Coordinates of C-alpha atoms in Angstrom, one line a residue:
M1 CA 119.6 98.5 141.4
I2 CA 118.6 95.3 139.5
K3 CA 117.2 93.8 142.7
L4 CA 115.1 97.0 143.2
I5 CA 113.7 96.8 139.6
L6 CA 112.9 93.1 140.0
L7 CA 111.1 93.9 143.3
L8 CA 109.0 96.6 141.7
I9 CA 108.1 94.2 138.9
L10 CA 107.1 91.5 141.3
Q11 CA 105.0 93.9 143.4
S12 CA 103.3 95.2 140.2
L13 CA 102.5 91.7 139.1
S14 CA 101.2 90.8 142.6
Y15 CA 99.0 93.9 142.6
G16 CA 97.9 93.3 139.1
K17 CA 97.0 89.7 140.0
D18 CA 95.0 90.8 143.0
F19 CA 93.3 93.5 140.9
F20 CA 92.3 90.9 138.3
Y21 CA 91.0 88.5 140.9
E22 CA 89.1 90.9 143.1
E23 CA 88.1 93.9 141.0
L24 CA 87.6 92.4 137.6
G25 CA 86.5 89.0 138.7
R26 CA 89.0 87.2 136.5
T27 CA 90.1 83.6 137.2
A28 CA 93.7 82.4 137.5
A29 CA 93.4 80.7 134.1
E30 CA 92.3 83.9 132.4
F31 CA 95.1 85.8 134.1
M32 CA 97.6 83.3 132.7
L33 CA 96.0 83.3 129.2
Y34 CA 96.1 87.1 129.0
G35 CA 99.7 87.3 130.2
I36 CA 100.9 84.7 127.8
S37 CA 99.0 86.2 124.9
I38 CA 100.2 89.7 125.4
G39 CA 103.8 88.5 126.1
I40 CA 103.9 86.6 122.7
V41 CA 102.6 89.6 120.8
L42 CA 105.2 91.9 122.5
M43 CA 107.9 89.4 121.8
A44 CA 106.9 89.3 118.1
A45 CA 107.2 93.1 118.1
I46 CA 110.7 92.9 119.6
Y47 CA 111.6 90.1 117.1
S48 CA 110.7 92.4 114.2
L49 CA 112.9 95.1 115.6
V50 CA 115.8 92.7 115.9
L51 CA 115.3 91.6 112.3
Y52 CA 115.1 95.3 111.2
R53 CA 118.5 96.0 112.9
H54 CA 120.2 93.5 110.6
N55 CA 118.1 93.8 107.4
K56 CA 116.8 97.4 107.3
T57 CA 113.5 96.3 105.6
I58 CA 110.7 98.8 106.1
M59 CA 108.0 96.1 106.4
L60 CA 109.6 95.0 109.7
I61 CA 108.9 98.5 111.2
Y62 CA 105.3 98.2 110.0
Y63 CA 105.0 94.8 111.7
F64 CA 106.5 96.2 114.9
L65 CA 103.9 99.0 114.9
L66 CA 101.1 96.5 114.1
Q67 CA 102.1 94.2 117.1
L68 CA 102.3 97.2 119.4
S69 CA 98.8 98.3 118.5
V70 CA 97.6 94.7 118.9
A71 CA 99.2 94.5 122.3
A72 CA 97.6 97.7 123.3
F73 CA 94.2 96.4 122.2
L74 CA 94.7 93.2 124.2
M75 CA 95.7 95.1 127.3
N76 CA 92.7 97.3 127.0
T77 CA 90.4 94.2 126.4
S78 CA 91.9 92.4 129.4
G79 CA 91.5 95.3 131.7
I80 CA 95.1 96.0 132.4
F81 CA 94.8 99.6 131.4
L82 CA 92.3 99.9 134.3
L83 CA 95.3 99.9 136.6
S84 CA 96.2 103.3 135.2
T85 CA 95.0 106.6 136.8
Y86 CA 93.2 107.3 133.6
D87 CA 90.2 105.0 132.9
F88 CA 91.1 103.8 129.4
G89 CA 88.7 100.9 129.7
T90 CA 85.6 103.1 129.8
S91 CA 86.8 105.3 126.9
S92 CA 84.9 104.0 123.8
T93 CA 86.7 106.4 121.6
Y94 CA 90.1 105.0 122.7
Y95 CA 88.8 101.4 122.3
D96 CA 87.5 102.1 118.8
S97 CA 90.6 104.1 117.8
I98 CA 93.0 101.4 118.8
I99 CA 91.0 98.8 116.8
I100 CA 91.1 101.0 113.7
I101 CA 94.9 101.7 114.2
S102 CA 95.5 97.9 114.3
S103 CA 93.5 97.5 111.1
I104 CA 95.4 100.3 109.4
M105 CA 98.7 98.8 110.3
S106 CA 97.5 95.4 109.1
F107 CA 96.9 96.8 105.7
V108 CA 100.1 98.7 105.6
F109 CA 102.1 95.6 106.6
A110 CA 100.2 93.3 104.3
R111 CA 101.0 95.6 101.3
A112 CA 104.7 95.6 102.1
F113 CA 105.1 91.9 103.1
L114 CA 103.0 90.5 100.1
E115 CA 104.7 92.9 97.7
T116 CA 101.4 93.7 96.0
K117 CA 102.7 96.9 94.3
K118 CA 105.2 94.9 92.3
Y119 CA 103.3 91.6 91.7
S120 CA 99.6 92.4 92.0
P121 CA 99.0 96.1 91.1
I122 CA 95.2 95.7 91.0
L123 CA 95.1 94.1 94.5
H124 CA 97.4 96.9 95.6
M125 CA 95.0 99.5 94.4
L126 CA 92.1 97.8 96.3
L127 CA 94.2 97.6 99.5
N128 CA 95.0 101.3 99.1
G129 CA 91.3 102.0 98.7
L130 CA 90.4 100.2 101.9
L131 CA 93.3 101.8 103.7
I132 CA 92.0 105.2 102.8
L133 CA 88.6 104.3 104.2
L134 CA 90.1 103.1 107.4
I135 CA 92.1 106.3 107.8
F136 CA 88.9 108.3 107.2
E137 CA 87.2 106.1 109.8
F138 CA 89.9 106.8 112.3
I139 CA 89.6 110.6 111.9
I140 CA 85.8 110.6 112.3
T141 CA 86.1 108.2 115.3
L142 CA 88.2 110.8 117.0
L143 CA 85.2 113.1 116.6
S144 CA 83.1 110.5 118.5
Q145 CA 81.3 109.4 115.3
R146 CA 81.2 106.1 113.4
F147 CA 81.3 105.5 109.7
I148 CA 81.8 102.1 108.1
T149 CA 82.4 99.8 111.1
T150 CA 79.0 100.6 112.5
F151 CA 77.5 98.5 109.8
L152 CA 80.4 96.1 108.8
P153 CA 82.4 94.0 111.2
F154 CA 86.2 94.4 111.1
S155 CA 86.6 90.7 110.3
L156 CA 85.3 91.5 106.8
F157 CA 88.1 94.0 106.2
L158 CA 90.7 91.4 107.4
V159 CA 89.3 88.7 105.1
F160 CA 90.4 90.7 102.1
I161 CA 94.0 90.6 103.3
L162 CA 93.5 86.8 103.7
I163 CA 92.4 86.6 100.0
V164 CA 95.4 88.6 98.9
A165 CA 97.8 86.4 100.8
W166 CA 96.3 83.3 99.1
I167 CA 96.6 84.8 95.7
R168 CA 100.3 85.7 96.4
Y169 CA 100.9 82.1 97.5
R170 CA 99.4 80.9 94.2
Q171 CA 101.9 83.2 92.5
K172 CA 104.7 81.0 94.1
Y173 CA 105.5 83.4 97.0
V174 CA 105.9 80.7 99.7
P175 CA 106.1 83.0 102.8
A176 CA 102.5 84.1 102.0
L177 CA 101.4 80.6 103.1
Y178 CA 102.6 81.2 106.7
F179 CA 101.0 84.6 106.5
F180 CA 97.7 83.0 105.4
Y181 CA 97.7 80.5 108.3
G182 CA 98.4 83.2 110.9
W183 CA 95.8 85.6 109.4
S184 CA 93.2 82.7 109.3
C185 CA 93.7 82.2 113.1
L186 CA 93.3 85.9 113.7
I187 CA 90.2 86.3 111.6
V188 CA 88.5 83.3 113.1
S189 CA 89.2 84.7 116.6
V190 CA 87.9 88.2 115.6
A191 CA 84.8 86.7 114.1
F192 CA 84.0 84.6 117.2
S193 CA 84.6 87.6 119.4
E194 CA 82.1 89.7 117.3
I195 CA 79.5 87.0 117.0
Y196 CA 79.6 85.5 120.6
R197 CA 80.6 88.6 122.4
D198 CA 78.0 88.3 125.2
S199 CA 78.1 84.5 125.7
L200 CA 81.9 83.9 126.0
T201 CA 83.7 84.3 129.3
F202 CA 86.9 85.4 127.5
S203 CA 87.7 86.9 124.1
P204 CA 89.0 84.4 121.5
I205 CA 91.3 87.2 120.3
F206 CA 93.7 86.2 123.1
I207 CA 94.2 82.9 121.3
G208 CA 94.1 84.2 117.7
S209 CA 96.6 87.1 118.2
P210 CA 99.5 85.1 119.5
L211 CA 99.0 82.3 116.9
E212 CA 99.0 85.0 114.2
A213 CA 102.2 86.5 115.7
I214 CA 103.9 83.0 115.7
F215 CA 103.0 82.2 112.1
V216 CA 103.9 85.6 110.8
A217 CA 107.3 85.4 112.6
F218 CA 107.9 82.2 110.6
A219 CA 106.8 84.1 107.5
L220 CA 109.2 87.0 108.2
T221 CA 112.1 84.6 108.8
Y222 CA 111.3 82.8 105.5
S223 CA 110.9 86.0 103.7
I224 CA 114.2 87.5 105.0
R225 CA 116.1 84.3 104.1
Q226 CA 114.5 84.3 100.6
L227 CA 115.4 88.0 100.2
K228 CA 119.0 87.3 101.1
E229 CA 119.2 84.4 98.6
E230 CA 117.8 86.7 95.9
Q231 CA 120.3 89.4 96.8
K232 CA 123.1 86.8 96.5
I233 CA 121.8 85.7 93.1
Q234 CA 121.4 89.3 91.9
Q235 CA 124.9 89.9 93.0
A236 CA 126.1 86.9 91.0
I237 CA 124.2 88.0 88.0
M238 CA 125.7 91.5 88.3
I239 CA 129.2 90.0 88.5
H240 CA 128.4 87.9 85.5
Q241 CA 127.1 90.8 83.5
S242 CA 130.2 92.9 84.6
K243 CA 132.4 90.1 83.3
L244 CA 130.5 90.1 80.0
A245 CA 130.9 93.9 79.7
S246 CA 134.6 93.6 80.4
M247 CA 134.9 90.7 77.9
G248 CA 133.1 92.9 75.3
E249 CA 135.5 95.7 75.9
L250 CA 138.5 93.3 75.6
L251 CA 137.1 91.9 72.4
G252 CA 136.5 95.4 71.1
N253 CA 140.2 96.2 71.7
I254 CA 141.2 92.9 69.9
A255 CA 138.9 93.7 67.0
H256 CA 140.5 97.2 66.7
Q257 CA 144.0 95.6 66.7
W258 CA 143.0 92.8 64.2
R259 CA 141.0 94.9 61.8
Q260 CA 144.0 96.5 60.0
P261 CA 146.0 93.3 59.6
L262 CA 143.0 91.4 58.3
T263 CA 142.3 94.2 55.8
N264 CA 146.0 94.1 54.7
L265 CA 145.8 90.3 54.3
S266 CA 142.7 90.6 52.2
Y267 CA 144.5 93.1 49.9
I268 CA 147.5 90.6 49.6
F269 CA 145.1 87.8 48.5
M270 CA 143.5 90.1 46.0
N271 CA 146.9 91.1 44.6
I272 CA 148.0 87.4 44.4
K273 CA 144.8 86.6 42.6
S274 CA 145.1 89.5 40.1
T275 CA 148.7 88.6 39.2
A276 CA 148.1 84.9 38.9
S277 CA 144.8 84.8 37.1
I278 CA 145.9 81.9 34.9
D279 CA 146.6 79.6 37.8
E280 CA 143.3 78.1 38.9
Y281 CA 144.8 76.6 42.0
I282 CA 146.1 79.9 43.3
N283 CA 142.7 81.6 42.5
D284 CA 140.8 79.0 44.5
K285 CA 143.1 79.2 47.4
S286 CA 142.9 83.0 47.3
D287 CA 139.1 82.8 47.4
E288 CA 139.3 80.4 50.3
G289 CA 141.7 82.6 52.2
M290 CA 139.4 85.6 51.6
K291 CA 136.4 83.6 53.1
Q292 CA 138.5 82.6 56.1
L293 CA 139.5 86.3 56.7
Q294 CA 135.8 87.3 56.4
F295 CA 134.8 84.6 58.8
M296 CA 137.4 85.8 61.3
S297 CA 136.2 89.4 61.0
D298 CA 132.6 88.4 61.4
T299 CA 133.4 86.2 64.4
I300 CA 135.1 89.1 66.2
D301 CA 132.1 91.4 65.4
N302 CA 129.6 88.8 66.6
F303 CA 131.3 88.2 69.9
R304 CA 131.9 91.9 70.5
N305 CA 128.2 92.6 69.8
F306 CA 127.1 89.8 72.0
Y307 CA 129.1 90.8 75.0
H308 CA 127.8 94.4 74.7
P309 CA 125.2 94.8 77.5
D310 CA 121.6 95.4 76.5
T311 CA 120.4 98.8 77.5
H312 CA 117.2 98.9 75.5
K313 CA 114.7 96.7 73.7
E314 CA 114.6 96.3 70.0
F315 CA 112.9 94.3 67.3
F316 CA 114.8 91.1 66.2
S317 CA 114.0 87.9 64.4
L318 CA 114.0 84.8 66.6
Y319 CA 115.2 82.7 63.7
E320 CA 118.1 84.9 62.9
Q321 CA 119.2 85.3 66.5
T322 CA 118.9 81.5 67.0
L323 CA 121.2 81.0 64.0
Y324 CA 123.5 83.6 65.5
A325 CA 123.7 81.7 68.8
L326 CA 124.3 78.4 67.0
G327 CA 127.1 80.0 65.0
M328 CA 128.9 80.9 68.2
V329 CA 129.1 77.3 69.3
E330 CA 129.4 75.8 65.9
G331 CA 133.1 74.9 66.3
E332 CA 132.6 73.3 69.6
F333 CA 129.6 71.3 68.4
Q334 CA 131.6 70.1 65.3
R335 CA 134.5 69.0 67.6
H336 CA 132.1 66.7 69.5
N337 CA 130.2 65.6 66.4
I338 CA 126.9 67.1 67.6
A339 CA 124.4 67.4 64.8
T340 CA 122.0 70.4 64.9
T341 CA 118.8 71.2 63.0
I342 CA 116.4 74.1 63.0
D343 CA 112.7 73.5 62.3
L344 CA 111.2 76.9 61.3
I345 CA 107.4 76.7 61.4
E346 CA 106.8 80.5 61.6
D347 CA 109.3 83.2 62.5
S348 CA 108.5 86.1 64.9
S349 CA 109.8 89.6 65.2
L350 CA 110.2 90.0 68.9
Y351 CA 110.5 93.3 70.7
N352 CA 112.8 92.5 73.6
Y353 CA 116.4 92.3 74.7
K354 CA 118.3 90.6 71.8
N355 CA 121.5 89.8 73.5
Q356 CA 119.8 88.4 76.6
Y357 CA 117.9 86.0 74.4
V358 CA 121.1 84.8 72.8
Q359 CA 122.7 84.5 76.3
V360 CA 119.9 82.3 77.5
L361 CA 120.1 80.1 74.3
L362 CA 123.8 79.8 74.5
N363 CA 123.5 78.6 78.1
I364 CA 121.1 75.9 77.1
L365 CA 123.3 74.9 74.2
V366 CA 126.4 74.6 76.3
N367 CA 124.4 72.5 78.9
A368 CA 123.3 70.2 76.1
K369 CA 126.9 69.8 74.9
D370 CA 127.9 68.9 78.5
A371 CA 125.0 66.4 78.7
F372 CA 126.1 64.7 75.5
I373 CA 129.7 64.4 76.8
S374 CA 128.6 63.0 80.2
S375 CA 126.1 60.5 78.7
N376 CA 128.5 59.3 75.9
A377 CA 125.7 59.6 73.3
T378 CA 126.6 57.7 70.2
H379 CA 124.8 60.0 67.8
P380 CA 124.4 63.3 69.6
A381 CA 121.7 65.5 68.0
L382 CA 120.0 68.7 69.0
S383 CA 116.9 70.1 67.3
I384 CA 115.4 73.6 67.7
Q385 CA 111.9 74.4 66.7
I386 CA 110.6 77.9 66.2
N387 CA 106.9 78.5 66.1
K388 CA 105.9 82.1 66.4
N389 CA 106.9 83.2 69.9
T390 CA 107.7 79.6 71.1
I391 CA 111.2 78.1 70.9
T392 CA 111.7 74.4 71.8
I393 CA 115.2 73.0 72.2
Q394 CA 115.3 69.1 72.2
D395 CA 118.3 66.9 72.7
N396 CA 118.8 63.1 72.7
A397 CA 121.1 62.9 75.7
G398 CA 118.8 60.8 77.8
G399 CA 117.0 63.5 79.8
I400 CA 117.3 64.9 83.3
A401 CA 117.1 62.7 86.4
S402 CA 113.6 62.8 88.1
E403 CA 115.1 63.9 91.4
S404 CA 116.9 66.8 89.7
I405 CA 114.4 68.1 87.2
E406 CA 112.2 69.8 89.9
K407 CA 115.2 71.6 91.3
I408 CA 117.0 72.5 88.1
F409 CA 116.0 76.2 88.1
E410 CA 116.8 76.6 91.8
P411 CA 119.9 78.8 92.6
Y412 CA 123.1 76.9 93.4
F413 CA 121.7 73.6 92.4
T414 CA 124.0 71.7 90.0
T415 CA 124.7 68.1 89.1
K416 CA 128.1 69.0 87.7
S417 CA 131.4 69.4 89.6
Q418 CA 133.1 72.8 89.4
H419 CA 129.9 74.6 88.4
S420 CA 128.1 77.3 90.4
G421 CA 124.6 76.2 89.7
V422 CA 123.6 79.8 88.8
G423 CA 123.4 79.4 85.0
L424 CA 119.8 78.0 84.5
Y425 CA 118.5 80.1 87.4
M426 CA 119.9 83.1 85.7
C427 CA 118.3 82.1 82.4
K428 CA 114.9 81.7 84.0
T429 CA 115.3 85.0 85.7
I430 CA 116.2 86.7 82.5
V431 CA 113.4 85.1 80.5
E432 CA 110.6 85.6 83.1
K433 CA 111.6 88.9 84.8
N434 CA 113.6 90.8 82.2
M435 CA 111.9 89.6 79.1
S436 CA 108.4 88.9 80.5
G437 CA 108.4 85.3 79.1
K438 CA 108.2 81.8 80.4
M439 CA 110.8 79.1 80.6
S440 CA 110.2 75.4 81.4
V441 CA 111.9 72.0 81.1
S442 CA 110.6 68.5 80.7
N443 CA 111.8 65.1 79.7
S444 CA 110.8 63.4 76.4
D445 CA 111.5 59.9 75.2
R446 CA 114.8 61.1 73.7
G447 CA 116.1 63.6 76.3
A448 CA 115.6 67.0 77.8
R449 CA 113.3 69.5 76.2
F450 CA 113.5 73.2 77.1
E451 CA 110.7 75.6 76.0
L452 CA 110.9 79.4 75.9
I453 CA 107.6 81.3 75.3
F454 CA 107.6 85.1 74.7

């Protein structure tokens, strides 16, 4: 059976080659070029299906349909469809329709791959507008009429996708760069095909299409890998948040168990003080004991509130929540003789996720403490400046190594043993995605400087 199939394929290729040479007047080089070009495009379509089988991402289906339509266009242009009993090559309606279908699938795939709906809503609306025009063009083409493309070349439509790809790359979406390179090759080939249609012996689209398929294959691979990394990070964040929620529930139970004994102890101190009012020493110690009890009660409340997950935004003072975060690490900072100062230039009432801000600040403070310990700073000091919506955290631990500072916000990057490397990445994700702010780090003459802008 396999031998029979191979024999039929070889006979078809032999007949097709003779047809190309004799009927269409093609050369051996053209036959080879067309075969390689169509083969690469079809392999790109199959590759996208393989990726979809493992990742179930809808953009891969869009790309599969796009490459199928491109392959059909190339077959029609090369004359392969003339081997059919139906003369596709002489059907202008078919030729025009397949070009428009390819353009429609290009816009559909570009929207999904470049994630314009999420990161560039205005560009997404413009893409949708052009997509609607192309769909309308397809309908009236079936009626043997022409609308927009009679006056405007298709390369102008594709240039807009190229512009969107470049904008997305400037937004730090690295796969868009491969997309940009591939789309540039395709657009140049389409433009040459339209301009020098009568003077060229072969269509440049047979070079531009496979180059586009190769570059976009790299882009898809990079995008899928990046997507998996983001999923792993999101999973780590969810696990971390789940641990926080569990810790909050545990602290709530502890607070419930401690509340009554703490209240009883406060009554005992009050009774001691009332029965020994003439003894100044006992009075002072009773007041001190009451303060310690109040501190313990407040600490339990603070930790319980912090570990309670944020479900909605609220107004909060940046200065007050910064003091709150410092209070949570006060004991640890005192144990390591770390001096802290807050320079309040102007406070701000921020409408955002309060606990998430404290979580980010605590992570930076704990990292600063670790930096002081590892650098053996003689007079460790940390200063926090608040100026409206900008918070600057500065330490004097010597700074971050130049080879590390560029990677410090990358997932799983860490300079410490027994650390996951997720902490600062999670902080940046919280600030920039959840809280719509900006987080950056730099080195000063004293040490590291973190800046949060909301």
